[in-house]
């Protein structure tokens, strides 16, 4: 009998891992939604909704041998997964990759894909009808959003507010300084070292004004909260011996195990192991998971496997629309040309479409 692996969540970790392992084991991918959400394109999709359909990719052609069950998993134990409708998926190994949530309309909320489409249309409408846009939070999402709006809607008055004294303070200084200069050259007002004091929602854009901790007030306009992701960790939190890290993530050991259950693994945004919540992180975690699960299928024990080590200096690519931007590519900081060629022009859509058999 072949070894059964259940993967919960068909995001960047789950979808690729299922595809990589379907020749080696009996794979069941459990995903609650009808479509994969290609997040790098979701920022531009707020400004240019014509790319939304490209960013939402159906699961039907992802696997050849494995199966995808469209259902919400509610519980994990040592011998399998319980689904919302009470059905069971028995498994020898379980990978929990339930990811994270972010602000509207960048990722779906509990309303799923159709709600995401409606939210995208509504917020695009608000963006079109307002002259002023304020983005709270200058991580990659907030900074890219400012750049996308400045590129496609140069007539807008855009303010980007960050609590940190520089942009991307954990990266080489050149990255944040160059992005700030490019945003300012495009007319974006960048306010650093200041916090929004009257943010009405952490997840839903709204029309309102903003009071800042430096005493400034930004007059009424469309406010985008862009303050980061929060892990979807309820399933893991119920397991014995788990401990929580930051942003609702669950800590895992060096073999990506979150709990006292030896055959349950967790990876991606839901798991805290020293990597940031990025696709870049999943690109390092997936090869480890693939190799390790293959070894387990072949009869090895978890403790015989080489432990996972997180990125030391993970790369980051920050386009400001399809033409400009800056990147840190682990060894050096790159400018407009490489950022555009690697990410800004195509937003990795082709790669995702290829994986999902969409042409
Ligand atoms: C707007 C935006 C842009 C981004 N751009 C980039 C970028 O350019 N580069 C980069 O490196 N990172 C980027 N990121 C971060 C990146 O999206 C995440 O790191 C990545 O999605 C994590 O992948 P994951 O597989 O862990 O989880 P997710 O992609 O969140 O996938 C989790 C999946 O699990 C499913 N799920 C959850 N709970 C259940 C359940 N109980 N039962 C069944 N299914 C369930 C969800 O429906 C979802 O499909 C971006 C994030 C955002 C919000």
Short mmCIF file of N, CA and C and ligand atoms in Angstrom, two decimals, residues 8-15 30-33 35-43 59 69 71-74 83 97-103 105-108 140-141 144 229 232 234-235 267-271 276-282 285 315-317 319 343 348, ligand 1:
data_model
loop_
_atom_site.label_atom_id
_atom_site.label_comp_id
_atom_site.label_asym_id
_atom_site.label_seq_id
_atom_site.Cartn_x
_atom_site.Cartn_y
_atom_site.Cartn_z
N UNK A 8 -3.03 20.20 4.01
CA UNK A 8 -4.15 21.13 4.24
C UNK A 8 -3.73 22.52 3.79
N UNK A 9 -4.44 23.04 2.79
CA UNK A 9 -4.14 24.37 2.27
C UNK A 9 -3.41 24.28 0.94
N UNK A 10 -4.03 24.83 -0.10
CA UNK A 10 -3.43 24.79 -1.44
C UNK A 10 -2.87 26.13 -1.84
N UNK A 11 -2.14 26.77 -0.94
CA UNK A 11 -1.45 28.03 -1.25
C UNK A 11 -0.09 27.69 -1.87
N UNK A 12 0.88 28.58 -1.68
CA UNK A 12 2.20 28.38 -2.32
C UNK A 12 2.87 27.10 -1.85
N UNK A 13 2.77 26.81 -0.56
CA UNK A 13 3.38 25.57 -0.05
C UNK A 13 2.59 24.36 -0.54
N UNK A 14 1.29 24.37 -0.25
CA UNK A 14 0.48 23.17 -0.47
C UNK A 14 0.39 22.76 -1.93
N UNK A 15 0.15 23.73 -2.81
CA UNK A 15 -0.04 23.40 -4.23
C UNK A 15 1.24 22.81 -4.82
N UNK A 30 -6.22 19.30 0.53
CA UNK A 30 -7.51 19.80 1.03
C UNK A 30 -7.47 21.32 0.98
N UNK A 31 -8.30 21.90 0.13
CA UNK A 31 -8.30 23.37 -0.03
C UNK A 31 -9.74 23.86 0.03
N UNK A 32 -9.97 24.87 0.84
CA UNK A 32 -11.34 25.34 1.04
C UNK A 32 -11.89 26.17 -0.11
N UNK A 33 -10.97 26.72 -0.92
CA UNK A 33 -11.45 27.67 -1.94
C UNK A 33 -11.43 27.07 -3.34
N UNK A 35 -10.34 28.69 -6.02
CA UNK A 35 -9.22 29.21 -6.80
C UNK A 35 -7.99 29.48 -5.91
N UNK A 36 -6.84 29.26 -6.51
CA UNK A 36 -5.56 29.69 -5.92
C UNK A 36 -5.45 31.21 -6.11
N UNK A 37 -4.94 31.89 -5.09
CA UNK A 37 -4.81 33.35 -5.17
C UNK A 37 -3.33 33.71 -5.32
N UNK A 38 -2.96 34.23 -6.49
CA UNK A 38 -1.57 34.60 -6.76
C UNK A 38 -1.34 36.01 -6.22
N UNK A 39 -0.89 36.08 -4.97
CA UNK A 39 -0.85 37.37 -4.26
C UNK A 39 0.01 38.46 -4.91
N UNK A 40 1.17 38.14 -5.54
CA UNK A 40 1.95 39.25 -6.10
C UNK A 40 1.16 40.10 -7.09
N UNK A 41 0.13 39.53 -7.72
CA UNK A 41 -0.65 40.31 -8.68
C UNK A 41 -1.85 41.02 -8.04
N UNK A 42 -2.12 40.70 -6.77
CA UNK A 42 -3.33 41.25 -6.14
C UNK A 42 -3.21 42.74 -5.81
N UNK A 43 -1.99 43.23 -5.71
CA UNK A 43 -1.80 44.65 -5.41
C UNK A 43 -2.14 45.46 -6.66
N UNK A 59 -8.15 25.06 -9.49
CA UNK A 59 -7.30 23.94 -9.07
C UNK A 59 -7.44 22.69 -9.96
N UNK A 69 -9.44 17.97 -2.73
CA UNK A 69 -10.78 17.99 -2.15
C UNK A 69 -11.09 19.44 -1.80
N UNK A 71 -12.74 21.56 0.42
CA UNK A 71 -13.41 21.49 1.72
C UNK A 71 -12.56 22.20 2.75
N UNK A 72 -13.21 22.57 3.84
CA UNK A 72 -12.45 23.18 4.93
C UNK A 72 -12.10 22.11 5.94
N UNK A 73 -10.83 22.02 6.27
CA UNK A 73 -10.41 21.08 7.31
C UNK A 73 -10.66 21.73 8.67
N UNK A 74 -11.10 20.94 9.63
CA UNK A 74 -11.38 21.53 10.95
C UNK A 74 -10.50 20.95 12.06
N UNK A 83 -12.86 16.90 8.10
CA UNK A 83 -13.36 18.01 7.30
C UNK A 83 -14.61 18.60 7.95
N UNK A 97 -0.60 23.65 5.91
CA UNK A 97 -0.09 24.84 5.20
C UNK A 97 -1.26 25.80 5.00
N UNK A 98 -1.88 26.18 6.12
CA UNK A 98 -3.10 26.98 6.05
C UNK A 98 -2.83 28.49 5.89
N UNK A 99 -1.56 28.87 5.84
CA UNK A 99 -1.21 30.22 5.42
C UNK A 99 -1.64 31.33 6.34
N UNK A 100 -2.08 32.42 5.72
CA UNK A 100 -2.39 33.61 6.50
C UNK A 100 -3.47 34.44 5.83
N UNK A 101 -3.98 35.39 6.59
CA UNK A 101 -4.93 36.36 6.03
C UNK A 101 -4.27 37.72 5.97
N UNK A 102 -4.78 38.55 5.10
CA UNK A 102 -4.24 39.90 4.96
C UNK A 102 -5.43 40.84 4.78
N UNK A 103 -5.13 42.09 4.49
CA UNK A 103 -6.23 43.05 4.36
C UNK A 103 -6.99 42.85 3.06
N UNK A 105 -8.48 44.22 -0.41
CA UNK A 105 -8.87 43.03 -1.16
C UNK A 105 -7.64 42.29 -1.68
N UNK A 106 -6.67 42.03 -0.79
CA UNK A 106 -5.42 41.40 -1.23
C UNK A 106 -5.48 39.89 -1.15
N UNK A 107 -6.24 39.40 -0.17
CA UNK A 107 -6.44 37.96 -0.02
C UNK A 107 -7.90 37.75 0.33
N UNK A 108 -8.45 36.57 0.04
CA UNK A 108 -9.86 36.36 0.39
C UNK A 108 -10.05 36.32 1.90
N UNK A 140 6.29 45.44 2.21
CA UNK A 140 6.28 45.26 0.75
C UNK A 140 4.91 45.59 0.17
N UNK A 141 3.82 45.17 0.83
CA UNK A 141 2.49 45.41 0.26
C UNK A 141 2.17 46.91 0.19
N UNK A 144 4.54 48.69 -2.37
CA UNK A 144 4.18 48.37 -3.76
C UNK A 144 2.88 49.04 -4.15
N UNK A 229 0.40 40.40 7.58
CA UNK A 229 -0.42 39.18 7.55
C UNK A 229 -0.59 38.61 8.95
N UNK A 232 -3.25 31.80 9.79
CA UNK A 232 -4.49 31.05 9.99
C UNK A 232 -4.12 29.77 10.72
N UNK A 234 -5.66 28.16 13.54
CA UNK A 234 -6.60 27.54 14.50
C UNK A 234 -6.42 26.02 14.58
N UNK A 235 -6.25 25.37 13.43
CA UNK A 235 -6.12 23.90 13.44
C UNK A 235 -4.89 23.48 14.25
N UNK A 267 4.23 24.36 7.52
CA UNK A 267 5.18 25.21 6.78
C UNK A 267 4.45 26.40 6.18
N UNK A 268 5.25 27.31 5.64
CA UNK A 268 4.69 28.52 5.04
C UNK A 268 4.35 29.56 6.10
N UNK A 269 3.39 30.42 5.77
CA UNK A 269 3.05 31.54 6.66
C UNK A 269 2.58 31.08 8.04
N UNK A 270 1.96 29.91 8.12
CA UNK A 270 1.40 29.48 9.41
C UNK A 270 2.48 29.05 10.41
N UNK A 271 3.67 28.73 9.91
CA UNK A 271 4.70 28.14 10.76
C UNK A 271 5.85 29.11 11.00
N UNK A 276 10.55 34.77 6.98
CA UNK A 276 9.44 35.74 6.91
C UNK A 276 8.23 35.09 6.25
N UNK A 277 7.10 35.78 6.29
CA UNK A 277 5.88 35.26 5.65
C UNK A 277 5.92 35.66 4.18
N UNK A 278 6.66 34.90 3.38
CA UNK A 278 6.83 35.24 1.96
C UNK A 278 6.84 33.98 1.09
N UNK A 279 6.59 34.19 -0.19
CA UNK A 279 6.71 33.10 -1.17
C UNK A 279 8.19 32.72 -1.27
N UNK A 280 9.04 33.71 -1.13
CA UNK A 280 10.49 33.45 -1.13
C UNK A 280 10.83 32.41 -0.06
N UNK A 281 10.20 32.53 1.11
CA UNK A 281 10.44 31.55 2.18
C UNK A 281 9.94 30.17 1.76
N UNK A 282 8.75 30.14 1.14
CA UNK A 282 8.21 28.83 0.74
C UNK A 282 9.13 28.18 -0.30
N UNK A 285 11.54 26.32 1.68
CA UNK A 285 10.95 25.26 2.52
C UNK A 285 10.48 24.06 1.68
N UNK A 315 16.10 37.13 -0.35
CA UNK A 315 15.90 38.22 -1.33
C UNK A 315 14.52 38.84 -1.21
N UNK A 316 14.37 40.04 -1.74
CA UNK A 316 13.06 40.69 -1.80
C UNK A 316 13.01 41.55 -3.06
N UNK A 317 11.87 41.52 -3.73
CA UNK A 317 11.70 42.33 -4.95
C UNK A 317 10.53 43.26 -4.73
N UNK A 319 8.62 45.99 -6.76
CA UNK A 319 8.32 46.86 -7.90
C UNK A 319 7.45 48.03 -7.47
N UNK A 343 10.18 40.76 -11.82
CA UNK A 343 8.85 40.76 -11.18
C UNK A 343 7.87 41.81 -11.73
N UNK A 348 5.15 37.32 -11.99
CA UNK A 348 5.26 35.84 -11.87
C UNK A 348 3.98 35.12 -12.28
C1 LIG B 1 -0.90 41.31 -1.42
C2 LIG B 1 0.23 40.37 -1.12
C3 LIG B 1 1.29 40.29 -2.01
C4 LIG B 1 2.36 39.44 -1.75
N1 LIG B 1 3.41 39.41 -2.63
C5 LIG B 1 4.46 38.62 -2.36
C6 LIG B 1 5.59 38.61 -3.24
O1 LIG B 1 5.60 39.29 -4.26
N2 LIG B 1 6.64 37.82 -2.92
C7 LIG B 1 6.65 37.05 -1.80
O2 LIG B 1 7.64 36.36 -1.55
N3 LIG B 1 5.59 37.02 -0.95
C8 LIG B 1 4.50 37.77 -1.21
N4 LIG B 1 3.42 37.76 -0.36
C9 LIG B 1 3.38 36.79 0.75
C10 LIG B 1 2.79 35.47 0.25
O3 LIG B 1 1.53 35.66 -0.34
C11 LIG B 1 2.66 34.45 1.39
O4 LIG B 1 3.89 34.31 2.03
C12 LIG B 1 2.21 33.12 0.81
O5 LIG B 1 0.89 33.23 0.33
C13 LIG B 1 2.30 32.01 1.86
O6 LIG B 1 1.95 30.80 1.29
P1 LIG B 1 1.25 29.66 2.16
O7 LIG B 1 1.13 28.47 1.25
O8 LIG B 1 1.93 29.50 3.45
O9 LIG B 1 -0.21 30.23 2.51
P2 LIG B 1 -1.37 30.87 1.64
O10 LIG B 1 -0.90 31.30 0.31
O11 LIG B 1 -2.04 31.83 2.55
O12 LIG B 1 -2.33 29.63 1.38
C14 LIG B 1 -3.02 28.99 2.40
C15 LIG B 1 -4.16 28.22 1.79
O13 LIG B 1 -4.75 27.42 2.82
C16 LIG B 1 -6.16 27.43 2.66
N5 LIG B 1 -6.75 27.11 3.95
C17 LIG B 1 -6.62 27.81 5.11
N6 LIG B 1 -7.28 27.18 6.11
C18 LIG B 1 -7.83 26.08 5.56
C19 LIG B 1 -8.63 25.02 6.09
N7 LIG B 1 -8.97 24.99 7.38
N8 LIG B 1 -9.02 24.05 5.25
C20 LIG B 1 -8.69 24.07 3.93
N9 LIG B 1 -7.93 25.04 3.38
C21 LIG B 1 -7.50 26.03 4.19
C22 LIG B 1 -6.45 28.84 2.15
O14 LIG B 1 -7.69 28.89 1.49
C23 LIG B 1 -5.26 29.10 1.23
O15 LIG B 1 -5.53 28.74 -0.09
C24 LIG B 1 2.35 38.62 -0.59
C25 LIG B 1 1.27 38.69 0.29
C26 LIG B 1 0.21 39.56 0.03
C27 LIG B 1 -0.95 39.62 0.98
#
